Amino acid sequence: MNILFASTKEKPEFWFPLLQKALPADRFCAWPDINGGDIDIALVATHPKGTFAGLRKLRLIQSLWMGVENIVGDTELPRGVPVARLIDPGMVAAMGETVIAYVLDWHRHFYCYRSFQNQKTWKRRRQYLASDRTIGILGLGELGGTIAAKLLAMNFNVAGWSRRPKQLDGVYCSTDLEDVVRRSDALVCLLPLTDKTRGIVNARILALIPKDGCLINMARGGHVVAADLLAALDSGHLAHAYLDVFETEPLPADSPLWSHPGITLTPHIAALTEPRTSVGKVAENIERVRRGEKPLNTVDFAAGY
Amino acid sequence: MNILFASTKEKPEFWFPLLQKALPADRFCAWPDINGGDIDIALVATHPKGTFAGLRKLRLIQSLWMGVENIVGDTELPRGVPVARLIDPGMVAAMGETVIAYVLDWHRHFYCYRSFQNQKTWKRRRQYLASDRTIGILGLGELGGTIAAKLLAMNFNVAGWSRRPKQLDGVYCSTDLEDVVRRSDALVCLLPLTDKTRGIVNARILALIPKDGCLINMARGGHVVAADLLAALDSGHLAHAYLDVFETEPLPADSPLWSHPGITLTPHIAALTEPRTSVGKVAENIERVRRGEKPLNTVDFAAGY
């Protein structure tokens, strides 16, 4: 089969040697070189405009990322072609590392000790047990479910919100957003970005997080109303916020988020796709298409992810 | 029995209600009020000078901390009275949280992203898998063993050094210090401070950590030769150091450690004794003395801990 790689973010030089080894009989090309137009599979992550034009034989659009809002939102998306999300075990593990690092940074006051260090101040904050804290997770899919289990193993209490009812061992699961947020000393956003989740973390929700709590947004910038977050930090209600994602990326130099003392931010690196752990998942879906089977982890366009 | 509480750091008002509830028949007093001199048990943590003078009935010195170098080093220590270390499950869990937070901070380059944020720089570092890294642990006792298991569960490779041969599932254990340090991308010090471990992390050992590695010293300031650490950071050999403990505490305002960009430091808070989780352990040892049994976790004076 002919497989097109089309991404403004992922680099074909990292992927092609691994893909070619996993799929030795297939031919790979990198957009805009579409190899005569007979493309069977498109591998995409923030694809260039016009990627799908003229690809009449396309049988699968395989995302190289878990988040697919750039694909679902593309008005030039060919009708009837399935789109698959990538569930990369390396990316899921990386997200677990980041969320645990930030939960501990807040739980053990390390953000605060960094400012004490800047002031050369030797001062202690009260130490809490993990069992004194409840971590709330918005989104109980592959990421949220995995991370909930890791936090439970560290003895935190965990509450989780999802649109559809879920049951996870040891987790207080609810479809009532306000109920979950009221219980959440730290609120972690891991949702897909859809029409229903855009702006979900707004002033009303931030006010329900118990005082001295924190927000950890590792999903998409569009989930959080930035002005409302700044107000919740400035009022002293929230102790800290950890942000990896922004409405505009790279974050513009004039954004007040960069230098706010209550914000720790990173350049959308919470969890990167890892070619070594994901090429097997990509190859598996390509083999399924070759055998005429339904690919795994296809997008539900009605839900938006 | 008469139980004396003698500490310049721990506060009797947090401990007495819990102790009295666990041991309703016993009488508690706080140094220097020694209740007539008939003290059976002394509960200590950085005890005041002269604490043990005239305590002729003393049957147990129970530390409220895991580290006992202040007790072992007290020239006025009454001969023949057993000294017990405190193995507090809350303190062990807290140390696990701190070490994991710092291992992740280094592994995922968060120390570096904080400096990028200060410069308003949107730039990515390479993401590694946990399985690409080996975490080395100096000291495989209660803390080291517990933390090794937590790191293995996160998919890190773990190597460990101990004075006496040990075997821990999945951990590369060795009594050869240089062998362990050469394998350790991040080196975590959790040793007791004794004549044999003072200054153990010196220029020679720091040079054996692979380039871009880090040091995490959560044990005692005396383990690390501070001038050698500063040189290893300044030369660019070590990427970062995390320090919770110092030769002199509070750390003097003129110490160069405060403002070195390669150092993240905290005021000896990596793991505080938690009265809620440790009072049961203290009570258990007191009951053993009452029944004429040998208390648990007594100090081996030849080893120094």
PDB file of C-alpha atoms in Angstrom, chain B residues 115-228:
ATOM      1  CA  SER B 115      14.052  28.516  33.088  1.00  0.00           C
ATOM      2  CA  PHE B 116      12.521  28.586  29.580  1.00  0.00           C
ATOM      3  CA  GLN B 117       9.350  30.052  31.137  1.00  0.00           C
ATOM      4  CA  ASN B 118      11.402  32.734  32.897  1.00  0.00           C
ATOM      5  CA  GLN B 119      12.856  33.681  29.502  1.00  0.00           C
ATOM      6  CA  LYS B 120       9.438  33.380  27.750  1.00  0.00           C
ATOM      7  CA  THR B 121      11.010  30.774  25.487  1.00  0.00           C
ATOM      8  CA  TRP B 122       8.801  28.165  23.762  1.00  0.00           C
ATOM      9  CA  LYS B 123      11.266  25.345  23.134  1.00  0.00           C
ATOM     10  CA  ARG B 124      11.082  21.566  23.474  1.00  0.00           C
ATOM     11  CA  ARG B 125      13.593  19.144  24.949  1.00  0.00           C
ATOM     12  CA  ARG B 126      13.721  15.523  23.824  1.00  0.00           C
ATOM     13  CA  GLN B 127      11.280  13.243  25.662  1.00  0.00           C
ATOM     14  CA  TYR B 128      12.786  10.023  27.021  1.00  0.00           C
ATOM     15  CA  LEU B 129      10.968   6.903  28.152  1.00  0.00           C
ATOM     16  CA  ALA B 130      11.394   5.895  31.801  1.00  0.00           C
ATOM     17  CA  SER B 131      12.928   2.673  30.492  1.00  0.00           C
ATOM     18  CA  ASP B 132      15.733   4.765  28.919  1.00  0.00           C
ATOM     19  CA  ARG B 133      16.824   5.843  32.430  1.00  0.00           C
ATOM     20  CA  THR B 134      18.502   4.182  35.386  1.00  0.00           C
ATOM     21  CA  ILE B 135      17.894   5.631  38.825  1.00  0.00           C
ATOM     22  CA  GLY B 136      20.619   4.818  41.362  1.00  0.00           C
ATOM     23  CA  ILE B 137      19.808   4.656  45.049  1.00  0.00           C
ATOM     24  CA  LEU B 138      22.420   4.889  47.805  1.00  0.00           C
ATOM     25  CA  GLY B 139      21.004   3.046  50.794  1.00  0.00           C
ATOM     26  CA  LEU B 140      18.618   0.100  50.441  1.00  0.00           C
ATOM     27  CA  GLY B 141      16.962   0.164  53.860  1.00  0.00           C
ATOM     28  CA  GLU B 142      13.327   0.950  54.592  1.00  0.00           C
ATOM     29  CA  LEU B 143      13.371   4.107  52.442  1.00  0.00           C
ATOM     30  CA  GLY B 144      15.588   2.925  49.585  1.00  0.00           C
ATOM     31  CA  GLY B 145      13.824  -0.410  49.226  1.00  0.00           C
ATOM     32  CA  THR B 146      10.336   1.111  49.215  1.00  0.00           C
ATOM     33  CA  ILE B 147      11.288   3.817  46.726  1.00  0.00           C
ATOM     34  CA  ALA B 148      13.086   1.362  44.424  1.00  0.00           C
ATOM     35  CA  ALA B 149       9.822  -0.584  44.102  1.00  0.00           C
ATOM     36  CA  LYS B 150       7.867   2.595  43.282  1.00  0.00           C
ATOM     37  CA  LEU B 151      10.389   3.577  40.584  1.00  0.00           C
ATOM     38  CA  LEU B 152      10.316   0.080  39.062  1.00  0.00           C
ATOM     39  CA  ALA B 153       6.513   0.321  38.894  1.00  0.00           C
ATOM     40  CA  MET B 154       6.972   3.508  36.834  1.00  0.00           C
ATOM     41  CA  ASN B 155       9.197   1.549  34.408  1.00  0.00           C
ATOM     42  CA  PHE B 156      12.532   3.100  35.438  1.00  0.00           C
ATOM     43  CA  ASN B 157      15.583   0.856  35.710  1.00  0.00           C
ATOM     44  CA  VAL B 158      16.877   0.878  39.287  1.00  0.00           C
ATOM     45  CA  ALA B 159      20.355   0.231  40.674  1.00  0.00           C
ATOM     46  CA  GLY B 160      21.121   0.293  44.382  1.00  0.00           C
ATOM     47  CA  TRP B 161      24.165   0.425  46.627  1.00  0.00           C
ATOM     48  CA  SER B 162      24.336  -0.799  50.184  1.00  0.00           C
ATOM     49  CA  ARG B 163      27.206  -1.498  52.563  1.00  0.00           C
ATOM     50  CA  ARG B 164      25.948  -5.022  53.209  1.00  0.00           C
ATOM     51  CA  PRO B 165      24.861  -7.265  50.273  1.00  0.00           C
ATOM     52  CA  LYS B 166      21.116  -7.052  49.563  1.00  0.00           C
ATOM     53  CA  GLN B 167      18.738  -8.586  47.064  1.00  0.00           C
ATOM     54  CA  LEU B 168      15.670  -6.695  45.877  1.00  0.00           C
ATOM     55  CA  ASP B 169      13.392  -7.947  43.091  1.00  0.00           C
ATOM     56  CA  GLY B 170      14.155  -6.175  39.824  1.00  0.00           C
ATOM     57  CA  VAL B 171      16.881  -3.950  41.305  1.00  0.00           C
ATOM     58  CA  TYR B 172      20.553  -4.201  40.272  1.00  0.00           C
ATOM     59  CA  CYS B 173      22.020  -4.416  43.796  1.00  0.00           C
ATOM     60  CA  SER B 174      25.732  -4.069  44.465  1.00  0.00           C
ATOM     61  CA  THR B 175      28.144  -3.270  47.294  1.00  0.00           C
ATOM     62  CA  ASP B 176      30.476  -1.658  44.715  1.00  0.00           C
ATOM     63  CA  LEU B 177      29.737   2.067  44.941  1.00  0.00           C
ATOM     64  CA  GLU B 178      31.514   3.063  41.714  1.00  0.00           C
ATOM     65  CA  ASP B 179      29.737   0.326  39.750  1.00  0.00           C
ATOM     66  CA  VAL B 180      26.326   1.603  40.904  1.00  0.00           C
ATOM     67  CA  VAL B 181      27.097   5.287  40.324  1.00  0.00           C
ATOM     68  CA  ARG B 182      28.372   4.655  36.763  1.00  0.00           C
ATOM     69  CA  ARG B 183      24.932   3.191  35.920  1.00  0.00           C
ATOM     70  CA  SER B 184      22.940   5.979  37.601  1.00  0.00           C
ATOM     71  CA  ASP B 185      21.520   8.715  35.356  1.00  0.00           C
ATOM     72  CA  ALA B 186      19.991  10.122  38.526  1.00  0.00           C
ATOM     73  CA  LEU B 187      21.657   9.387  41.869  1.00  0.00           C
ATOM     74  CA  VAL B 188      19.462   9.448  44.986  1.00  0.00           C
ATOM     75  CA  CYS B 189      21.121   9.563  48.427  1.00  0.00           C
ATOM     76  CA  LEU B 190      19.055   8.017  51.238  1.00  0.00           C
ATOM     77  CA  LEU B 191      21.907   6.862  53.507  1.00  0.00           C
ATOM     78  CA  PRO B 192      22.212   7.197  57.267  1.00  0.00           C
ATOM     79  CA  LEU B 193      24.984   9.640  58.246  1.00  0.00           C
ATOM     80  CA  THR B 194      27.865   7.735  59.846  1.00  0.00           C
ATOM     81  CA  ASP B 195      31.666   7.971  59.905  1.00  0.00           C
ATOM     82  CA  LYS B 196      31.665   5.747  56.810  1.00  0.00           C
ATOM     83  CA  THR B 197      29.153   7.764  54.761  1.00  0.00           C
ATOM     84  CA  ARG B 198      30.234  11.333  55.604  1.00  0.00           C
ATOM     85  CA  GLY B 199      31.444  13.022  52.392  1.00  0.00           C
ATOM     86  CA  ILE B 200      30.611   9.933  50.322  1.00  0.00           C
ATOM     87  CA  VAL B 201      29.280  12.052  47.423  1.00  0.00           C
ATOM     88  CA  ASN B 202      32.530  13.793  46.460  1.00  0.00           C
ATOM     89  CA  ALA B 203      34.199  14.899  43.207  1.00  0.00           C
ATOM     90  CA  ARG B 204      35.302  11.367  42.323  1.00  0.00           C
ATOM     91  CA  ILE B 205      31.761   9.957  42.688  1.00  0.00           C
ATOM     92  CA  LEU B 206      30.035  12.910  41.004  1.00  0.00           C
ATOM     93  CA  ALA B 207      32.341  12.476  37.970  1.00  0.00           C
ATOM     94  CA  LEU B 208      31.069   8.882  37.572  1.00  0.00           C
ATOM     95  CA  ILE B 209      27.420   9.925  37.151  1.00  0.00           C
ATOM     96  CA  PRO B 210      26.756   9.889  33.371  1.00  0.00           C
ATOM     97  CA  LYS B 211      26.739  13.360  31.761  1.00  0.00           C
ATOM     98  CA  ASP B 212      23.457  15.315  32.107  1.00  0.00           C
ATOM     99  CA  GLY B 213      22.533  13.265  35.150  1.00  0.00           C
ATOM    100  CA  CYS B 214      21.394  14.659  38.473  1.00  0.00           C
ATOM    101  CA  LEU B 215      21.951  14.295  42.199  1.00  0.00           C
ATOM    102  CA  ILE B 216      19.026  14.048  44.619  1.00  0.00           C
ATOM    103  CA  ASN B 217      20.243  14.305  48.232  1.00  0.00           C
ATOM    104  CA  MET B 218      17.427  13.687  50.686  1.00  0.00           C
ATOM    105  CA  ALA B 219      19.550  12.181  53.499  1.00  0.00           C
ATOM    106  CA  ARG B 220      21.893  14.548  55.363  1.00  0.00           C
ATOM    107  CA  GLY B 221      23.994  17.519  54.268  1.00  0.00           C
ATOM    108  CA  GLY B 222      27.141  15.776  55.485  1.00  0.00           C
ATOM    109  CA  HIS B 223      26.889  13.158  52.718  1.00  0.00           C
ATOM    110  CA  VAL B 224      27.698  15.647  49.950  1.00  0.00           C
ATOM    111  CA  VAL B 225      30.855  17.736  49.533  1.00  0.00           C
ATOM    112  CA  ALA B 226      29.122  20.983  48.545  1.00  0.00           C
ATOM    113  CA  ALA B 227      32.162  22.511  46.791  1.00  0.00           C
ATOM    114  CA  ASP B 228      32.533  19.370  44.649  1.00  0.00           C
TER     115      ASP B 228
END
